[in-house]
Every structure is written in structure tokens, then in C-alpha cells.
N, CA, C, O and CB atoms as a CASP TS submission, in Angstrom:
PFRMAT TS
TARGET T0000
AUTHOR 0000-0000-0000
METHOD Language model
MODEL 1
PARENT N/A
ATOM      1  N   MET     1      95.164  98.784 100.310  1.00  0.00           N
ATOM      2  CA  MET     1      94.110  98.293 101.062  1.00  0.00           C
ATOM      3  C   MET     1      93.935  98.883 102.360  1.00  0.00           C
ATOM      4  O   MET     1      94.955  99.069 103.023  1.00  0.00           O
ATOM      5  CB  MET     1      94.237  96.975 101.201  1.00  0.00           C
ATOM      6  N   ALA     2      92.850  99.203 102.826  1.00  0.00           N
ATOM      7  CA  ALA     2      92.676  99.796 104.155  1.00  0.00           C
ATOM      8  C   ALA     2      92.592  98.616 105.270  1.00  0.00           C
ATOM      9  O   ALA     2      91.661  97.810 105.277  1.00  0.00           O
ATOM     10  CB  ALA     2      91.324 100.724 104.157  1.00  0.00           C
ATOM     11  N   TRP     3      93.556  98.596 106.125  1.00  0.00           N
ATOM     12  CA  TRP     3      93.606  97.645 107.145  1.00  0.00           C
ATOM     13  C   TRP     3      92.890  98.146 108.325  1.00  0.00           C
ATOM     14  O   TRP     3      92.700  99.353 108.469  1.00  0.00           O
ATOM     15  CB  TRP     3      94.972  97.295 107.468  1.00  0.00           C
ATOM     16  N   THR     4      92.476  97.258 109.193  1.00  0.00           N
ATOM     17  CA  THR     4      91.787  97.575 110.413  1.00  0.00           C
ATOM     18  C   THR     4      92.510  96.832 111.594  1.00  0.00           C
ATOM     19  O   THR     4      93.349  95.960 111.369  1.00  0.00           O
ATOM     20  CB  THR     4      90.259  97.171 110.303  1.00  0.00           C
ATOM     21  N   GLN     5      92.169  97.193 112.792  1.00  0.00           N
ATOM     22  CA  GLN     5      92.743  96.638 113.960  1.00  0.00           C
ATOM     23  C   GLN     5      92.397  95.194 113.953  1.00  0.00           C
ATOM     24  O   GLN     5      93.236  94.391 114.360  1.00  0.00           O
ATOM     25  CB  GLN     5      92.272  97.337 115.223  1.00  0.00           C
ATOM     26  N   THR     6      91.188  94.770 113.509  1.00  0.00           N
ATOM     27  CA  THR     6      90.726  93.419 113.454  1.00  0.00           C
ATOM     28  C   THR     6      91.664  92.613 112.594  1.00  0.00           C
ATOM     29  O   THR     6      92.065  91.518 112.988  1.00  0.00           O
ATOM     30  CB  THR     6      89.305  93.349 112.932  1.00  0.00           C
ATOM     31  N   ASP     7      92.040  93.133 111.397  1.00  0.00           N
ATOM     32  CA  ASP     7      92.987  92.452 110.474  1.00  0.00           C
ATOM     33  C   ASP     7      94.387  92.206 111.217  1.00  0.00           C
ATOM     34  O   ASP     7      94.992  91.138 111.119  1.00  0.00           O
ATOM     35  CB  ASP     7      93.195  93.362 109.129  1.00  0.00           C
ATOM     36  N   ILE     8      94.813  93.226 111.919  1.00  0.00           N
ATOM     37  CA  ILE     8      96.105  93.114 112.743  1.00  0.00           C
ATOM     38  C   ILE     8      95.935  92.035 113.724  1.00  0.00           C
ATOM     39  O   ILE     8      96.808  91.171 113.798  1.00  0.00           O
ATOM     40  CB  ILE     8      96.478  94.453 113.503  1.00  0.00           C
ATOM     41  N   ASP     9      94.839  91.993 114.531  1.00  0.00           N
ATOM     42  CA  ASP     9      94.656  90.953 115.552  1.00  0.00           C
ATOM     43  C   ASP     9      94.639  89.534 114.878  1.00  0.00           C
ATOM     44  O   ASP     9      95.254  88.585 115.365  1.00  0.00           O
ATOM     45  CB  ASP     9      93.310  91.212 116.355  1.00  0.00           C
ATOM     46  N   ARG    10      93.916  89.452 113.758  1.00  0.00           N
ATOM     47  CA  ARG    10      93.850  88.223 113.142  1.00  0.00           C
ATOM     48  C   ARG    10      95.275  87.718 112.654  1.00  0.00           C
ATOM     49  O   ARG    10      95.616  86.540 112.767  1.00  0.00           O
ATOM     50  CB  ARG    10      92.873  88.328 112.016  1.00  0.00           C
ATOM     51  N   LEU    11      96.053  88.674 112.119  1.00  0.00           N
ATOM     52  CA  LEU    11      97.383  88.176 111.763  1.00  0.00           C
ATOM     53  C   LEU    11      98.323  87.825 112.914  1.00  0.00           C
ATOM     54  O   LEU    11      99.162  86.932 112.796  1.00  0.00           O
ATOM     55  CB  LEU    11      98.036  89.171 110.938  1.00  0.00           C
ATOM     56  N   LYS    12      98.170  88.536 114.020  1.00  0.00           N
ATOM     57  CA  LYS    12      98.882  88.252 115.216  1.00  0.00           C
ATOM     58  C   LYS    12      98.519  86.874 115.752  1.00  0.00           C
ATOM     59  O   LYS    12      99.383  86.101 116.166  1.00  0.00           O
ATOM     60  CB  LYS    12      98.610  89.311 116.237  1.00  0.00           C
ATOM     61  N   LYS    13      97.255  86.592 115.735  1.00  0.00           N
ATOM     62  CA  LYS    13      96.752  85.254 116.200  1.00  0.00           C
ATOM     63  C   LYS    13      97.347  84.161 115.436  1.00  0.00           C
ATOM     64  O   LYS    13      97.758  83.152 116.008  1.00  0.00           O
ATOM     65  CB  LYS    13      95.253  85.148 116.091  1.00  0.00           C
ATOM     66  N   ALA    14      97.419  84.330 114.047  1.00  0.00           N
ATOM     67  CA  ALA    14      97.950  83.362 113.221  1.00  0.00           C
ATOM     68  C   ALA    14      99.491  83.104 113.525  1.00  0.00           C
ATOM     69  O   ALA    14      99.972  81.975 113.627  1.00  0.00           O
ATOM     70  CB  ALA    14      97.713  83.786 111.798  1.00  0.00           C
ATOM     71  N   MET    15     100.172  84.234 113.649  1.00  0.00           N
ATOM     72  CA  MET    15     101.600  84.205 113.901  1.00  0.00           C
ATOM     73  C   MET    15     101.779  83.513 115.244  1.00  0.00           C
ATOM     74  O   MET    15     102.708  82.714 115.369  1.00  0.00           O
ATOM     75  CB  MET    15     102.234  85.654 113.892  1.00  0.00           C
ATOM     76  N   ALA    16     100.973  83.758 116.231  1.00  0.00           N
ATOM     77  CA  ALA    16     101.245  83.194 117.576  1.00  0.00           C
ATOM     78  C   ALA    16     100.958  81.646 117.480  1.00  0.00           C
ATOM     79  O   ALA    16     101.575  80.879 118.220  1.00  0.00           O
ATOM     80  CB  ALA    16     100.312  83.921 118.731  1.00  0.00           C
ATOM     81  N   SER    17     100.037  81.183 116.587  1.00  0.00           N
ATOM     82  CA  SER    17      99.841  79.779 116.434  1.00  0.00           C
ATOM     83  C   SER    17     100.715  79.037 115.518  1.00  0.00           C
ATOM     84  O   SER    17     100.651  77.815 115.381  1.00  0.00           O
ATOM     85  CB  SER    17      98.574  79.565 116.043  1.00  0.00           C
ATOM     86  N   GLY    18     101.567  79.837 114.867  1.00  0.00           N
ATOM     87  CA  GLY    18     102.636  79.262 113.907  1.00  0.00           C
ATOM     88  C   GLY    18     102.070  78.947 112.559  1.00  0.00           C
ATOM     89  O   GLY    18     102.793  78.329 111.777  1.00  0.00           O
ATOM     90  N   VAL    19     100.841  79.304 112.186  1.00  0.00           N
ATOM     91  CA  VAL    19     100.394  79.049 110.866  1.00  0.00           C
ATOM     92  C   VAL    19     100.818  80.240 109.905  1.00  0.00           C
ATOM     93  O   VAL    19     101.010  81.386 110.311  1.00  0.00           O
ATOM     94  CB  VAL    19      98.852  78.836 110.883  1.00  0.00           C
ATOM     95  N   LEU    20     100.937  79.849 108.635  1.00  0.00           N
ATOM     96  CA  LEU    20     101.339  80.790 107.623  1.00  0.00           C
ATOM     97  C   LEU    20     100.277  81.255 106.693  1.00  0.00           C
ATOM     98  O   LEU    20     100.551  81.989 105.743  1.00  0.00           O
ATOM     99  CB  LEU    20     102.376  80.230 106.859  1.00  0.00           C
ATOM    100  N   THR    21      98.978  80.812 106.966  1.00  0.00           N
ATOM    101  CA  THR    21      97.835  81.185 106.145  1.00  0.00           C
ATOM    102  C   THR    21      96.818  81.947 106.979  1.00  0.00           C
ATOM    103  O   THR    21      96.482  81.557 108.098  1.00  0.00           O
ATOM    104  CB  THR    21      97.190  79.943 105.513  1.00  0.00           C
ATOM    105  N   VAL    22      96.337  83.047 106.402  1.00  0.00           N
ATOM    106  CA  VAL    22      95.457  83.904 107.165  1.00  0.00           C
ATOM    107  C   VAL    22      94.186  84.227 106.124  1.00  0.00           C
ATOM    108  O   VAL    22      94.352  84.467 104.928  1.00  0.00           O
ATOM    109  CB  VAL    22      96.308  85.315 107.693  1.00  0.00           C
ATOM    110  N   LYS    23      93.008  84.193 106.735  1.00  0.00           N
ATOM    111  CA  LYS    23      91.834  84.524 105.932  1.00  0.00           C
ATOM    112  C   LYS    23      91.453  85.949 106.148  1.00  0.00           C
ATOM    113  O   LYS    23      91.369  86.422 107.281  1.00  0.00           O
ATOM    114  CB  LYS    23      90.665  83.614 106.259  1.00  0.00           C
ATOM    115  N   HIS    24      91.210  86.663 105.015  1.00  0.00           N
ATOM    116  CA  HIS    24      90.706  87.965 105.087  1.00  0.00           C
ATOM    117  C   HIS    24      89.510  88.097 104.167  1.00  0.00           C
ATOM    118  O   HIS    24      89.658  88.119 102.945  1.00  0.00           O
ATOM    119  CB  HIS    24      91.769  88.953 104.758  1.00  0.00           C
ATOM    120  N   GLY    25      88.391  88.181 104.720  1.00  0.00           N
ATOM    121  CA  GLY    25      87.117  88.122 103.893  1.00  0.00           C
ATOM    122  C   GLY    25      87.041  86.849 103.246  1.00  0.00           C
ATOM    123  O   GLY    25      87.085  85.822 103.924  1.00  0.00           O
ATOM    124  N   ASP    26      86.923  86.812 101.926  1.00  0.00           N
ATOM    125  CA  ASP    26      86.865  85.550 101.094  1.00  0.00           C
ATOM    126  C   ASP    26      88.220  85.088 100.649  1.00  0.00           C
ATOM    127  O   ASP    26      88.303  84.090  99.933  1.00  0.00           O
ATOM    128  CB  ASP    26      85.997  85.756  99.851  1.00  0.00           C
ATOM    129  N   THR    27      89.288  85.750 101.027  1.00  0.00           N
ATOM    130  CA  THR    27      90.644  85.509 100.441  1.00  0.00           C
ATOM    131  C   THR    27      91.514  84.848 101.553  1.00  0.00           C
ATOM    132  O   THR    27      91.532  85.252 102.716  1.00  0.00           O
ATOM    133  CB  THR    27      91.324  86.906  99.908  1.00  0.00           C
ATOM    134  N   LEU    28      92.196  83.849 101.106  1.00  0.00           N
ATOM    135  CA  LEU    28      93.193  83.166 101.866  1.00  0.00           C
ATOM    136  C   LEU    28      94.551  83.686 101.462  1.00  0.00           C
ATOM    137  O   LEU    28      94.862  83.680 100.271  1.00  0.00           O
ATOM    138  CB  LEU    28      93.094  81.661 101.673  1.00  0.00           C
ATOM    139  N   THR    29      95.358  84.126 102.367  1.00  0.00           N
ATOM    140  CA  THR    29      96.744  84.559 101.996  1.00  0.00           C
ATOM    141  C   THR    29      97.689  83.562 102.816  1.00  0.00           C
ATOM    142  O   THR    29      97.591  83.379 104.030  1.00  0.00           O
ATOM    143  CB  THR    29      97.029  86.212 102.385  1.00  0.00           C
ATOM    144  N   THR    30      98.610  82.950 101.979  1.00  0.00           N
ATOM    145  CA  THR    30      99.672  82.097 102.506  1.00  0.00           C
ATOM    146  C   THR    30     100.976  82.901 102.387  1.00  0.00           C
ATOM    147  O   THR    30     101.363  83.336 101.302  1.00  0.00           O
ATOM    148  CB  THR    30      99.758  80.703 101.724  1.00  0.00           C
ATOM    149  N   PHE    31     101.637  83.082 103.533  1.00  0.00           N
ATOM    150  CA  PHE    31     102.906  83.768 103.529  1.00  0.00           C
ATOM    151  C   PHE    31     103.989  82.789 103.414  1.00  0.00           C
ATOM    152  O   PHE    31     103.809  81.637 103.811  1.00  0.00           O
ATOM    153  CB  PHE    31     103.091  84.607 104.746  1.00  0.00           C
ATOM    154  N   ARG    32     105.172  83.186 102.867  1.00  0.00           N
ATOM    155  CA  ARG    32     106.248  82.282 102.648  1.00  0.00           C
ATOM    156  C   ARG    32     107.064  82.021 103.866  1.00  0.00           C
ATOM    157  O   ARG    32     107.751  81.004 103.962  1.00  0.00           O
ATOM    158  CB  ARG    32     107.093  82.777 101.598  1.00  0.00           C
ATOM    159  N   SER    33     106.995  82.946 104.815  1.00  0.00           N
ATOM    160  CA  SER    33     107.718  82.843 106.042  1.00  0.00           C
ATOM    161  C   SER    33     107.255  83.684 107.180  1.00  0.00           C
ATOM    162  O   SER    33     106.542  84.658 106.938  1.00  0.00           O
ATOM    163  CB  SER    33     109.049  83.141 105.798  1.00  0.00           C
ATOM    164  N   MET    34     107.583  83.406 108.341  1.00  0.00           N
ATOM    165  CA  MET    34     107.290  84.212 109.525  1.00  0.00           C
ATOM    166  C   MET    34     107.819  85.637 109.375  1.00  0.00           C
ATOM    167  O   MET    34     107.170  86.581 109.826  1.00  0.00           O
ATOM    168  CB  MET    34     107.891  83.561 110.769  1.00  0.00           C
ATOM    169  N   ALA    35     108.939  85.802 108.776  1.00  0.00           N
ATOM    170  CA  ALA    35     109.577  87.139 108.533  1.00  0.00           C
ATOM    171  C   ALA    35     108.696  87.882 107.570  1.00  0.00           C
ATOM    172  O   ALA    35     108.525  89.087 107.759  1.00  0.00           O
ATOM    173  CB  ALA    35     111.060  87.014 107.953  1.00  0.00           C
ATOM    174  N   GLU    36     108.101  87.260 106.521  1.00  0.00           N
ATOM    175  CA  GLU    36     107.213  87.980 105.685  1.00  0.00           C
ATOM    176  C   GLU    36     105.948  88.424 106.396  1.00  0.00           C
ATOM    177  O   GLU    36     105.430  89.508 106.127  1.00  0.00           O
ATOM    178  CB  GLU    36     106.876  87.164 104.524  1.00  0.00           C
ATOM    179  N   MET    37     105.459  87.613 107.285  1.00  0.00           N
ATOM    180  CA  MET    37     104.304  87.959 108.131  1.00  0.00           C
ATOM    181  C   MET    37     104.664  89.150 108.992  1.00  0.00           C
ATOM    182  O   MET    37     103.861  90.075 109.117  1.00  0.00           O
ATOM    183  CB  MET    37     103.866  86.755 109.021  1.00  0.00           C
ATOM    184  N   GLU    38     105.821  89.160 109.578  1.00  0.00           N
ATOM    185  CA  GLU    38     106.230  90.267 110.426  1.00  0.00           C
ATOM    186  C   GLU    38     106.365  91.602 109.598  1.00  0.00           C
ATOM    187  O   GLU    38     106.053  92.677 110.110  1.00  0.00           O
ATOM    188  CB  GLU    38     107.583  89.909 111.124  1.00  0.00           C
ATOM    189  N   ARG    39     106.789  91.521 108.440  1.00  0.00           N
ATOM    190  CA  ARG    39     106.883  92.691 107.604  1.00  0.00           C
ATOM    191  C   ARG    39     105.470  93.247 107.172  1.00  0.00           C
ATOM    192  O   ARG    39     105.277  94.457 107.050  1.00  0.00           O
ATOM    193  CB  ARG    39     107.725  92.343 106.368  1.00  0.00           C
ATOM    194  N   GLN    40     104.553  92.359 106.963  1.00  0.00           N
ATOM    195  CA  GLN    40     103.210  92.754 106.654  1.00  0.00           C
ATOM    196  C   GLN    40     102.599  93.311 107.856  1.00  0.00           C
ATOM    197  O   GLN    40     101.913  94.327 107.751  1.00  0.00           O
ATOM    198  CB  GLN    40     102.399  91.626 106.123  1.00  0.00           C
ATOM    199  N   LEU    41     102.788  92.714 109.063  1.00  0.00           N
ATOM    200  CA  LEU    41     102.299  93.241 110.363  1.00  0.00           C
ATOM    201  C   LEU    41     102.728  94.664 110.606  1.00  0.00           C
ATOM    202  O   LEU    41     101.929  95.486 111.056  1.00  0.00           O
ATOM    203  CB  LEU    41     102.793  92.377 111.507  1.00  0.00           C
ATOM    204  N   GLU    42     104.038  94.984 110.301  1.00  0.00           N
ATOM    205  CA  GLU    42     104.544  96.281 110.427  1.00  0.00           C
ATOM    206  C   GLU    42     103.859  97.271 109.604  1.00  0.00           C
ATOM    207  O   GLU    42     103.526  98.368 110.050  1.00  0.00           O
ATOM    208  CB  GLU    42     105.896  96.289 110.134  1.00  0.00           C
ATOM    209  N   ARG    43     103.629  96.864 108.312  1.00  0.00           N
ATOM    210  CA  ARG    43     102.926  97.770 107.336  1.00  0.00           C
ATOM    211  C   ARG    43     101.470  98.085 107.765  1.00  0.00           C
ATOM    212  O   ARG    43     100.987  99.216 107.705  1.00  0.00           O
ATOM    213  CB  ARG    43     102.909  97.109 105.910  1.00  0.00           C
ATOM    214  N   MET    44     100.820  96.996 108.200  1.00  0.00           N
ATOM    215  CA  MET    44      99.521  97.126 108.659  1.00  0.00           C
ATOM    216  C   MET    44      99.333  98.085 109.873  1.00  0.00           C
ATOM    217  O   MET    44      98.482  98.974 109.900  1.00  0.00           O
ATOM    218  CB  MET    44      99.050  95.812 108.976  1.00  0.00           C
ATOM    219  N   GLU    45     100.241  97.805 110.905  1.00  0.00           N
ATOM    220  CA  GLU    45     100.200  98.656 112.133  1.00  0.00           C
ATOM    221  C   GLU    45     100.568 100.132 111.749  1.00  0.00           C
ATOM    222  O   GLU    45     100.000 101.070 112.307  1.00  0.00           O
ATOM    223  CB  GLU    45     101.225  98.086 113.256  1.00  0.00           C
ATOM    224  N   ALA    46     101.476 100.315 110.839  1.00  0.00           N
ATOM    225  CA  ALA    46     101.754 101.733 110.463  1.00  0.00           C
ATOM    226  C   ALA    46     100.607 102.345 109.790  1.00  0.00           C
ATOM    227  O   ALA    46     100.347 103.513 110.079  1.00  0.00           O
ATOM    228  CB  ALA    46     102.954 101.848 109.565  1.00  0.00           C
ATOM    229  N   GLU    47      99.884 101.728 108.938  1.00  0.00           N
ATOM    230  CA  GLU    47      98.737 102.239 108.239  1.00  0.00           C
ATOM    231  C   GLU    47      97.663 102.550 109.214  1.00  0.00           C
ATOM    232  O   GLU    47      97.113 103.651 109.162  1.00  0.00           O
ATOM    233  CB  GLU    47      98.249 101.270 107.204  1.00  0.00           C
ATOM    234  N   VAL    48      97.299 101.608 110.156  1.00  0.00           N
ATOM    235  CA  VAL    48      96.271 101.873 111.097  1.00  0.00           C
ATOM    236  C   VAL    48      96.619 103.046 112.064  1.00  0.00           C
ATOM    237  O   VAL    48      95.757 103.830 112.463  1.00  0.00           O
ATOM    238  CB  VAL    48      95.994 100.618 111.865  1.00  0.00           C
ATOM    239  N   SER    49      97.919 103.119 112.414  1.00  0.00           N
ATOM    240  CA  SER    49      98.219 104.151 113.351  1.00  0.00           C
ATOM    241  C   SER    49      98.471 105.546 112.754  1.00  0.00           C
ATOM    242  O   SER    49      98.521 106.563 113.446  1.00  0.00           O
ATOM    243  CB  SER    49      99.373 103.741 114.113  1.00  0.00           C
ATOM    244  N   GLY    50      98.630 105.520 111.375  1.00  0.00           N
ATOM    245  CA  GLY    50      98.912 106.754 110.625  1.00  0.00           C
ATOM    246  C   GLY    50     100.411 107.074 110.606  1.00  0.00           C
ATOM    247  O   GLY    50     100.757 108.171 110.167  1.00  0.00           O
ATOM    248  N   GLN    51     101.285 106.244 111.028  1.00  0.00           N
ATOM    249  CA  GLN    51     102.642 106.495 111.026  1.00  0.00           C
ATOM    250  C   GLN    51     103.376 105.903 109.857  1.00  0.00           C
ATOM    251  O   GLN    51     103.036 104.817 109.390  1.00  0.00           O
ATOM    252  CB  GLN    51     103.189 106.032 112.233  1.00  0.00           C
ATOM    253  N   PRO    52     104.414 106.629 109.362  1.00  0.00           N
ATOM    254  CA  PRO    52     105.172 106.047 108.273  1.00  0.00           C
ATOM    255  C   PRO    52     105.852 104.761 108.638  1.00  0.00           C
ATOM    256  O   PRO    52     106.230 104.518 109.784  1.00  0.00           O
ATOM    257  CB  PRO    52     106.176 107.005 107.794  1.00  0.00           C
ATOM    258  N   GLN    53     105.999 103.912 107.577  1.00  0.00           N
ATOM    259  CA  GLN    53     106.674 102.542 107.820  1.00  0.00           C
ATOM    260  C   GLN    53     108.101 102.757 108.074  1.00  0.00           C
ATOM    261  O   GLN    53     108.727 103.631 107.474  1.00  0.00           O
ATOM    262  CB  GLN    53     106.519 101.544 106.597  1.00  0.00           C
ATOM    263  N   SER    54     108.665 101.939 108.998  1.00  0.00           N
ATOM    264  CA  SER    54     110.096 102.079 109.290  1.00  0.00           C
ATOM    265  C   SER    54     110.905 101.733 108.021  1.00  0.00           C
ATOM    266  O   SER    54     110.466 100.924 107.204  1.00  0.00           O
ATOM    267  CB  SER    54     110.517 101.149 110.497  1.00  0.00           C
ATOM    268  N   GLY    55     112.087 102.354 107.869  1.00  0.00           N
ATOM    269  CA  GLY    55     112.928 102.152 106.662  1.00  0.00           C
ATOM    270  C   GLY    55     112.462 102.995 105.558  1.00  0.00           C
ATOM    271  O   GLY    55     113.124 102.974 104.520  1.00  0.00           O
ATOM    272  N   MET    56     111.400 103.749 105.632  1.00  0.00           N
ATOM    273  CA  MET    56     110.990 104.664 104.567  1.00  0.00           C
ATOM    274  C   MET    56     111.672 106.025 104.785  1.00  0.00           C
ATOM    275  O   MET    56     111.847 106.482 105.914  1.00  0.00           O
ATOM    276  CB  MET    56     109.427 104.820 104.534  1.00  0.00           C
ATOM    277  N   ILE    57     112.037 106.631 103.700  1.00  0.00           N
ATOM    278  CA  ILE    57     112.646 107.969 103.721  1.00  0.00           C
ATOM    279  C   ILE    57     111.736 108.859 102.946  1.00  0.00           C
ATOM    280  O   ILE    57     111.404 108.588 101.792  1.00  0.00           O
ATOM    281  CB  ILE    57     114.099 107.983 103.125  1.00  0.00           C
ATOM    282  N   PHE    58     111.315 109.964 103.608  1.00  0.00           N
ATOM    283  CA  PHE    58     110.550 110.934 103.080  1.00  0.00           C
ATOM    284  C   PHE    58     111.376 112.198 102.838  1.00  0.00           C
ATOM    285  O   PHE    58     112.109 112.654 103.715  1.00  0.00           O
ATOM    286  CB  PHE    58     109.417 111.163 103.943  1.00  0.00           C
ATOM    287  N   THR    59     111.243 112.756 101.628  1.00  0.00           N
ATOM    288  CA  THR    59     112.041 114.047 101.309  1.00  0.00           C
ATOM    289  C   THR    59     110.999 115.000 100.792  1.00  0.00           C
ATOM    290  O   THR    59     109.943 114.635 100.274  1.00  0.00           O
ATOM    291  CB  THR    59     113.269 113.831 100.181  1.00  0.00           C
ATOM    292  N   GLU    60     111.388 116.306 100.977  1.00  0.00           N
ATOM    293  CA  GLU    60     110.593 117.392 100.385  1.00  0.00           C
ATOM    294  C   GLU    60     111.264 118.001  99.226  1.00  0.00           C
ATOM    295  O   GLU    60     112.483 118.164  99.275  1.00  0.00           O
ATOM    296  CB  GLU    60     110.303 118.448 101.382  1.00  0.00           C
ATOM    297  N   TYR    61     110.568 118.367  98.152  1.00  0.00           N
ATOM    298  CA  TYR    61     111.075 119.082  97.016  1.00  0.00           C
ATOM    299  C   TYR    61     110.643 120.543  97.143  1.00  0.00           C
ATOM    300  O   TYR    61     109.449 120.792  97.314  1.00  0.00           O
ATOM    301  CB  TYR    61     110.576 118.449  95.689  1.00  0.00           C
ATOM    302  N   HIS    62     111.516 121.488  97.072  1.00  0.00           N
ATOM    303  CA  HIS    62     111.247 122.883  97.152  1.00  0.00           C
ATOM    304  C   HIS    62     111.340 123.596  95.855  1.00  0.00           C
ATOM    305  O   HIS    62     111.408 124.825  95.843  1.00  0.00           O
ATOM    306  CB  HIS    62     112.132 123.489  98.086  1.00  0.00           C
ATOM    307  N   GLY    63     111.348 122.919  94.797  1.00  0.00           N
ATOM    308  CA  GLY    63     111.499 123.644  93.450  1.00  0.00           C
ATOM    309  C   GLY    63     112.658 124.458  93.186  1.00  0.00           C
ATOM    310  O   GLY    63     112.575 125.467  92.486  1.00  0.00           O
ATOM    311  N   GLY    64     113.832 124.036  93.760  1.00  0.00           N
ATOM    312  CA  GLY    64     115.074 124.813  93.618  1.00  0.00           C
ATOM    313  C   GLY    64     115.560 124.735  92.089  1.00  0.00           C
ATOM    314  O   GLY    64     115.099 123.901  91.310  1.00  0.00           O
ATOM    315  N   LYS    65     116.431 125.579  91.770  1.00  0.00           N
ATOM    316  CA  LYS    65     116.990 125.650  90.445  1.00  0.00           C
ATOM    317  C   LYS    65     118.165 124.754  90.308  1.00  0.00           C
ATOM    318  O   LYS    65     118.770 124.687  89.238  1.00  0.00           O
ATOM    319  CB  LYS    65     117.370 127.037  90.106  1.00  0.00           C
TER
END
């Protein structure tokens, strides 16, 4: 899914108010915990900024024998 800064702001607002349910378009998403929301926020911010997510390892394959 393509996230926007508006989606990030909406999630941050929900987190600040302590609720675990966020509306995105016609969809309501209920998170299991604040930690789950924080992980989702990290993924969203990484996608919007074009940076890889933390904890991800990227390797290159050079076709060796």
C-alpha cells in the first residue's frame, strides 16, 4: 500500500490519544498494542521517505560460481 504523510499524521494522532483504532478511507484498523502501532509507523515513515526499514538486510548477488 502506498502510504502518505497524512496517513502517518493520522496514526501519530491516534497514538498520542492512546487509541488503538485508526480509520483509513473506509477501513478501520484496530491494532493489538501500541508496540504494533509503532512498528507500523516505522514502516510507513520508511516508505514515505524512501529509506529501507530498520532491521532489514539487503544483499547483492553477483552471479558467482
